[in-house]
Tab-separated table of C-alpha atoms in Angstrom:
chain	number	residue	atom	x	y	z
A	1189	MET	CA	0.043	0.048	0.184
A	1190	ASP	CA	1.337	3.675	-1.007
A	1191	VAL	CA	2.468	5.626	2.309
A	1192	LEU	CA	-0.289	7.814	1.757
A	1193	GLU	CA	-3.198	5.316	1.952
A	1194	ARG	CA	-1.445	4.226	4.553
A	1195	ILE	CA	-1.977	7.728	6.906
A	1196	ASP	CA	-5.311	8.181	5.101
A	1197	GLU	CA	-6.306	4.552	6.359
A	1198	GLN	CA	-5.317	5.217	10.000
A	1199	VAL	CA	-6.766	8.938	10.043
A	1200	LYS	CA	-10.312	7.403	8.882
A	1201	LYS	CA	-10.504	4.289	10.918
A	1202	ASN	CA	-9.829	6.311	14.281
A	1203	PRO	CA	-11.871	8.944	15.409
A	1204	VAL	CA	-9.325	10.263	17.061
A	1205	MET	CA	-5.703	9.826	15.798
A	1206	ILE	CA	-1.925	11.022	17.030
A	1207	PHE	CA	0.902	11.517	14.932
A	1208	MET	CA	3.676	11.768	17.482
A	1209	LYS	CA	7.572	11.179	18.228
A	1210	GLY	CA	7.472	7.899	20.692
A	1211	THR	CA	4.535	6.686	22.263
A	1212	PRO	CA	1.596	8.163	24.570
A	1213	GLN	CA	3.362	5.702	27.158
A	1214	PHE	CA	6.908	6.539	26.414
A	1215	PRO	CA	6.709	9.671	24.506
A	1216	SER	CA	10.197	10.769	22.966
A	1217	CYS	CA	9.269	14.647	22.325
A	1218	GLY	CA	8.137	17.687	24.904
A	1219	PHE	CA	5.565	18.684	22.285
A	1220	SER	CA	4.317	14.971	21.517
A	1221	SER	CA	4.418	14.118	25.590
A	1222	ARG	CA	2.172	17.294	26.142
A	1223	THR	CA	-0.314	16.870	23.514
A	1224	ALA	CA	-0.841	12.898	24.056
A	1225	GLU	CA	-1.624	13.559	27.694
A	1226	ALA	CA	-3.930	15.980	26.568
A	1227	LEU	CA	-6.366	13.661	24.606
A	1228	LYS	CA	-5.495	10.972	27.324
A	1229	GLN	CA	-7.395	13.525	29.247
A	1230	CYS	CA	-10.019	13.788	27.550
A	1231	GLY	CA	-10.965	10.464	29.032
A	1232	HIS	CA	-11.885	8.514	25.289
A	1233	GLU	CA	-9.436	6.254	23.516
A	1234	PHE	CA	-7.319	7.263	20.232
A	1235	GLY	CA	-5.486	6.215	18.163
A	1236	TYR	CA	-1.579	6.326	17.641
A	1237	CYS	CA	1.505	6.341	15.094
A	1238	ASN	CA	5.065	6.698	16.636
A	1239	VAL	CA	6.650	8.549	13.043
A	1240	LEU	CA	10.347	8.048	14.926
A	1241	ALA	CA	9.467	4.057	14.694
A	1242	ASP	CA	8.071	4.580	10.790
A	1243	ALA	CA	10.467	6.239	8.349
A	1244	GLU	CA	8.526	6.260	5.490
A	1245	ILE	CA	5.445	8.084	7.495
A	1246	PHE	CA	7.997	10.157	9.293
A	1247	GLU	CA	8.581	11.465	5.397
A	1248	ASN	CA	5.798	11.259	4.064
A	1249	LEU	CA	3.276	12.857	6.771
A	1250	PRO	CA	3.873	17.001	6.244
A	1251	ARG	CA	2.837	16.461	2.444
A	1252	TYR	CA	-0.311	14.330	4.023
A	1253	ALA	CA	-2.574	17.521	5.013
A	1254	ASP	CA	0.762	19.968	3.846
A	1255	TRP	CA	1.398	20.548	7.447
A	1256	PRO	CA	5.288	20.581	8.411
A	1257	THR	CA	6.153	19.812	11.795
A	1258	PHE	CA	4.631	16.741	14.289
A	1259	PRO	CA	2.953	15.950	16.589
A	1260	GLN	CA	-0.355	16.457	14.130
A	1261	VAL	CA	-3.682	15.651	16.019
A	1262	TYR	CA	-6.468	14.236	13.196
A	1263	ILE	CA	-10.323	14.378	14.663
A	1264	ASN	CA	-12.475	12.734	12.558
A	1265	GLY	CA	-10.331	12.631	9.463
A	1266	GLU	CA	-9.835	16.119	9.966
A	1267	LEU	CA	-6.282	18.084	11.175
A	1268	ILE	CA	-6.900	19.843	14.086
A	1269	GLY	CA	-3.537	21.191	14.212
A	1270	GLY	CA	-0.410	20.085	16.312
A	1271	CYS	CA	1.009	21.246	19.641
A	1272	ASP	CA	-0.395	24.267	20.062
A	1273	ILE	CA	-3.548	23.937	19.127
A	1274	THR	CA	-4.293	20.960	20.602
A	1275	LEU	CA	-3.539	22.631	24.028
A	1276	GLU	CA	-5.450	25.641	23.598
A	1277	MET	CA	-8.550	24.109	22.578
A	1278	PHE	CA	-7.884	21.681	25.648
A	1279	GLU	CA	-7.485	24.735	27.737
A	1280	LYS	CA	-10.820	26.049	26.738
A	1281	GLY	CA	-12.877	22.589	26.813
A	1282	GLU	CA	-13.159	22.756	23.639
A	1283	LEU	CA	-11.305	19.739	22.577
A	1284	GLN	CA	-13.073	17.878	25.183
A	1285	LYS	CA	-16.541	18.452	23.656
A	1286	MET	CA	-14.935	17.745	19.911
A	1287	ILE	CA	-13.423	14.312	20.704
A	1288	ALA	CA	-16.539	13.119	22.631
A	1289	GLU	CA	-18.924	13.843	19.814
A	1290	ALA	CA	-16.747	12.305	17.506
A	1291	VAL	CA	-15.774	8.740	19.496
A	1292	ALA	CA	-20.245	8.644	19.920
A	1293	GLY	CA	-20.280	9.438	16.329
A	1294	LYS	CA	-18.278	6.210	15.632
A	1295	ALA	CA	-20.136	3.741	18.543
J	86	MET	CA	21.594	37.020	9.086
J	87	SER	CA	20.929	34.459	12.168
J	88	VAL	CA	18.173	32.159	11.620
J	89	GLU	CA	16.068	34.186	14.618
J	90	ASP	CA	16.312	37.615	12.732
J	91	ASP	CA	15.301	35.621	9.858
J	92	ILE	CA	12.079	34.657	10.891
J	93	THR	CA	11.387	38.084	12.655
J	94	LEU	CA	11.621	40.226	9.157
J	95	LYS	CA	9.630	37.537	7.009
J	96	LEU	CA	6.774	37.518	9.957
J	97	GLU	CA	6.938	41.345	10.254
J	98	ASN	CA	6.639	42.326	6.578
J	99	ALA	CA	3.583	39.757	5.915
J	100	LEU	CA	1.549	39.907	8.733
J	101	HIS	CA	2.714	43.441	10.024
J	102	PRO	CA	2.316	42.231	13.662
J	103	GLN	CA	1.443	44.599	16.938
J	104	HIS	CA	3.411	42.540	18.949
J	105	LEU	CA	5.911	39.861	17.641
J	106	ASP	CA	8.551	37.879	20.077
J	107	VAL	CA	10.469	35.494	18.136
J	108	VAL	CA	12.685	33.363	21.086
J	109	ASN	CA	15.734	30.630	19.866
J	110	GLU	CA	14.851	27.871	22.849
J	111	SER	CA	17.091	25.874	21.272
J	112	HIS	CA	19.430	25.870	24.264
J	113	LYS	CA	17.273	23.648	26.193
J	114	HIS	CA	17.415	20.902	23.663
J	115	ASN	CA	19.779	18.754	22.906
J	116	VAL	CA	21.560	20.524	19.935
J	117	PRO	CA	25.013	21.773	19.900
J	118	ALA	CA	25.716	25.463	21.675
J	119	GLY	CA	24.699	27.966	19.773
J	120	SER	CA	22.089	26.372	17.008
J	121	GLU	CA	19.346	27.709	15.723
J	122	SER	CA	17.078	24.854	15.534
J	123	HIS	CA	14.076	25.604	18.325
J	124	PHE	CA	12.034	28.614	18.005
J	125	LYS	CA	8.738	29.982	20.033
J	126	VAL	CA	7.412	32.400	18.176
J	127	VAL	CA	4.054	34.939	20.058
J	128	ILE	CA	2.334	37.049	16.942
J	129	VAL	CA	-0.292	39.125	17.413
J	130	SER	CA	-1.862	40.277	14.361
J	131	ASP	CA	-5.018	41.569	12.562
J	132	GLU	CA	-4.806	39.129	9.802
J	133	PHE	CA	-5.477	36.904	12.203
J	134	ASN	CA	-9.431	38.114	12.195
J	135	GLY	CA	-11.813	35.208	11.821
J	136	LYS	CA	-9.526	32.639	10.752
J	137	MET	CA	-9.424	29.040	12.810
J	138	LEU	CA	-6.132	28.378	14.704
J	139	VAL	CA	-5.129	25.847	11.388
J	140	ALA	CA	-5.370	28.648	9.201
J	141	ARG	CA	-3.488	31.104	11.502
J	142	HIS	CA	-0.666	28.227	11.729
J	143	ARG	CA	-0.654	27.378	7.950
J	144	MET	CA	-0.482	31.396	7.133
J	145	ILE	CA	3.117	31.391	9.042
J	146	ASN	CA	4.332	27.583	8.035
J	147	LYS	CA	3.716	28.607	4.725
J	148	ILE	CA	5.610	32.105	5.017
J	149	LEU	CA	8.323	30.048	6.672
J	150	ALA	CA	8.249	27.086	4.743
J	151	GLU	CA	11.817	27.412	3.449
J	152	GLU	CA	13.398	27.785	6.874
J	153	LEU	CA	10.795	24.690	8.553
J	154	GLN	CA	12.514	22.888	5.160
J	155	ALA	CA	16.030	23.263	5.813
J	156	VAL	CA	16.434	24.549	9.901
J	157	ILE	CA	13.932	25.283	11.622
J	158	HIS	CA	13.448	21.679	13.658
J	159	ALA	CA	10.572	22.828	16.280
J	160	LEU	CA	8.170	26.252	15.878
J	161	ALA	CA	5.872	26.223	18.588
J	162	LEU	CA	3.436	29.413	17.487
J	163	HIS	CA	0.903	31.315	19.267
J	164	THR	CA	-1.040	33.128	17.381
J	165	LEU	CA	-3.387	35.966	18.663
J	166	THR	CA	-5.740	38.663	17.306
J	167	PRO	CA	-5.526	42.429	19.084
J	168	GLU	CA	-8.251	41.381	21.016
J	169	GLU	CA	-7.298	37.972	22.322
J	170	TRP	CA	-4.123	39.222	22.957
J	171	ALA	CA	-5.670	42.000	25.286
J	172	GLU	CA	-7.676	39.166	27.364
J	173	LYS	CA	-4.912	36.990	27.502
J	174	GLY	CA	-1.640	39.434	27.268
J	175	VAL	CA	0.808	35.837	27.748
J	176	ALA	CA	1.991	32.831	26.092
J	177	PRO	CA	2.726	29.818	27.495
J	178	ALA	CA	5.741	27.950	27.923
J	179	SER	CA	6.903	25.368	25.753
J	180	PRO	CA	7.675	21.942	26.644
J	181	PRO	CA	11.366	20.791	27.611
J	182	CYS	CA	13.264	18.472	25.558
J	183	MET	CA	12.713	14.984	25.579
J	184	GLY	CA	15.699	13.414	23.161
J	185	GLY	CA	14.206	12.592	20.641
J	186	GLY	CA	16.153	14.308	18.088
J	187	LYS	CA	15.387	13.403	14.386
């Protein structure tokens, strides 16, 4: 499967998906760590992909949604942003609401 | 010209910010002394009025596309309208490094 198709499949399969450096349990970047922590605190399961463990995704994810940096968070198939946007939405309570709706829609 | 000056100049020219703070945070990361790889930008501009955060970040990513491709490893962005800035007045601190260089 083409790498962009692989990325697309993960984004579409998971109502909430994060591409990050490391894993939610063992993040290897401060930005990824904070972002995954915010997702965890929303209290729903989410999909993740460790971009450091998949060179092809690491190289190609930036062109998938025309976004140059990691982490990247997708909700309902849409890029919502990286660390700063995710945290800002979390602080405002918008992230919790968006994730709850996305997970409910999938069930 | 330093990367910091380059970022400042490009953002000033493109977005005419009321407030712009470009901070080189590379020293907090696992890179050689004097590196210009990790930056934080706090920018306040009328150009952000009515735009979602994703759209604001995309504007900056586009303006700094060359630098993001070549030299910038991490770019923390805090994009505010003048009204939001008046209300908030401060940007959050960036996270510490956890060693995941690549």
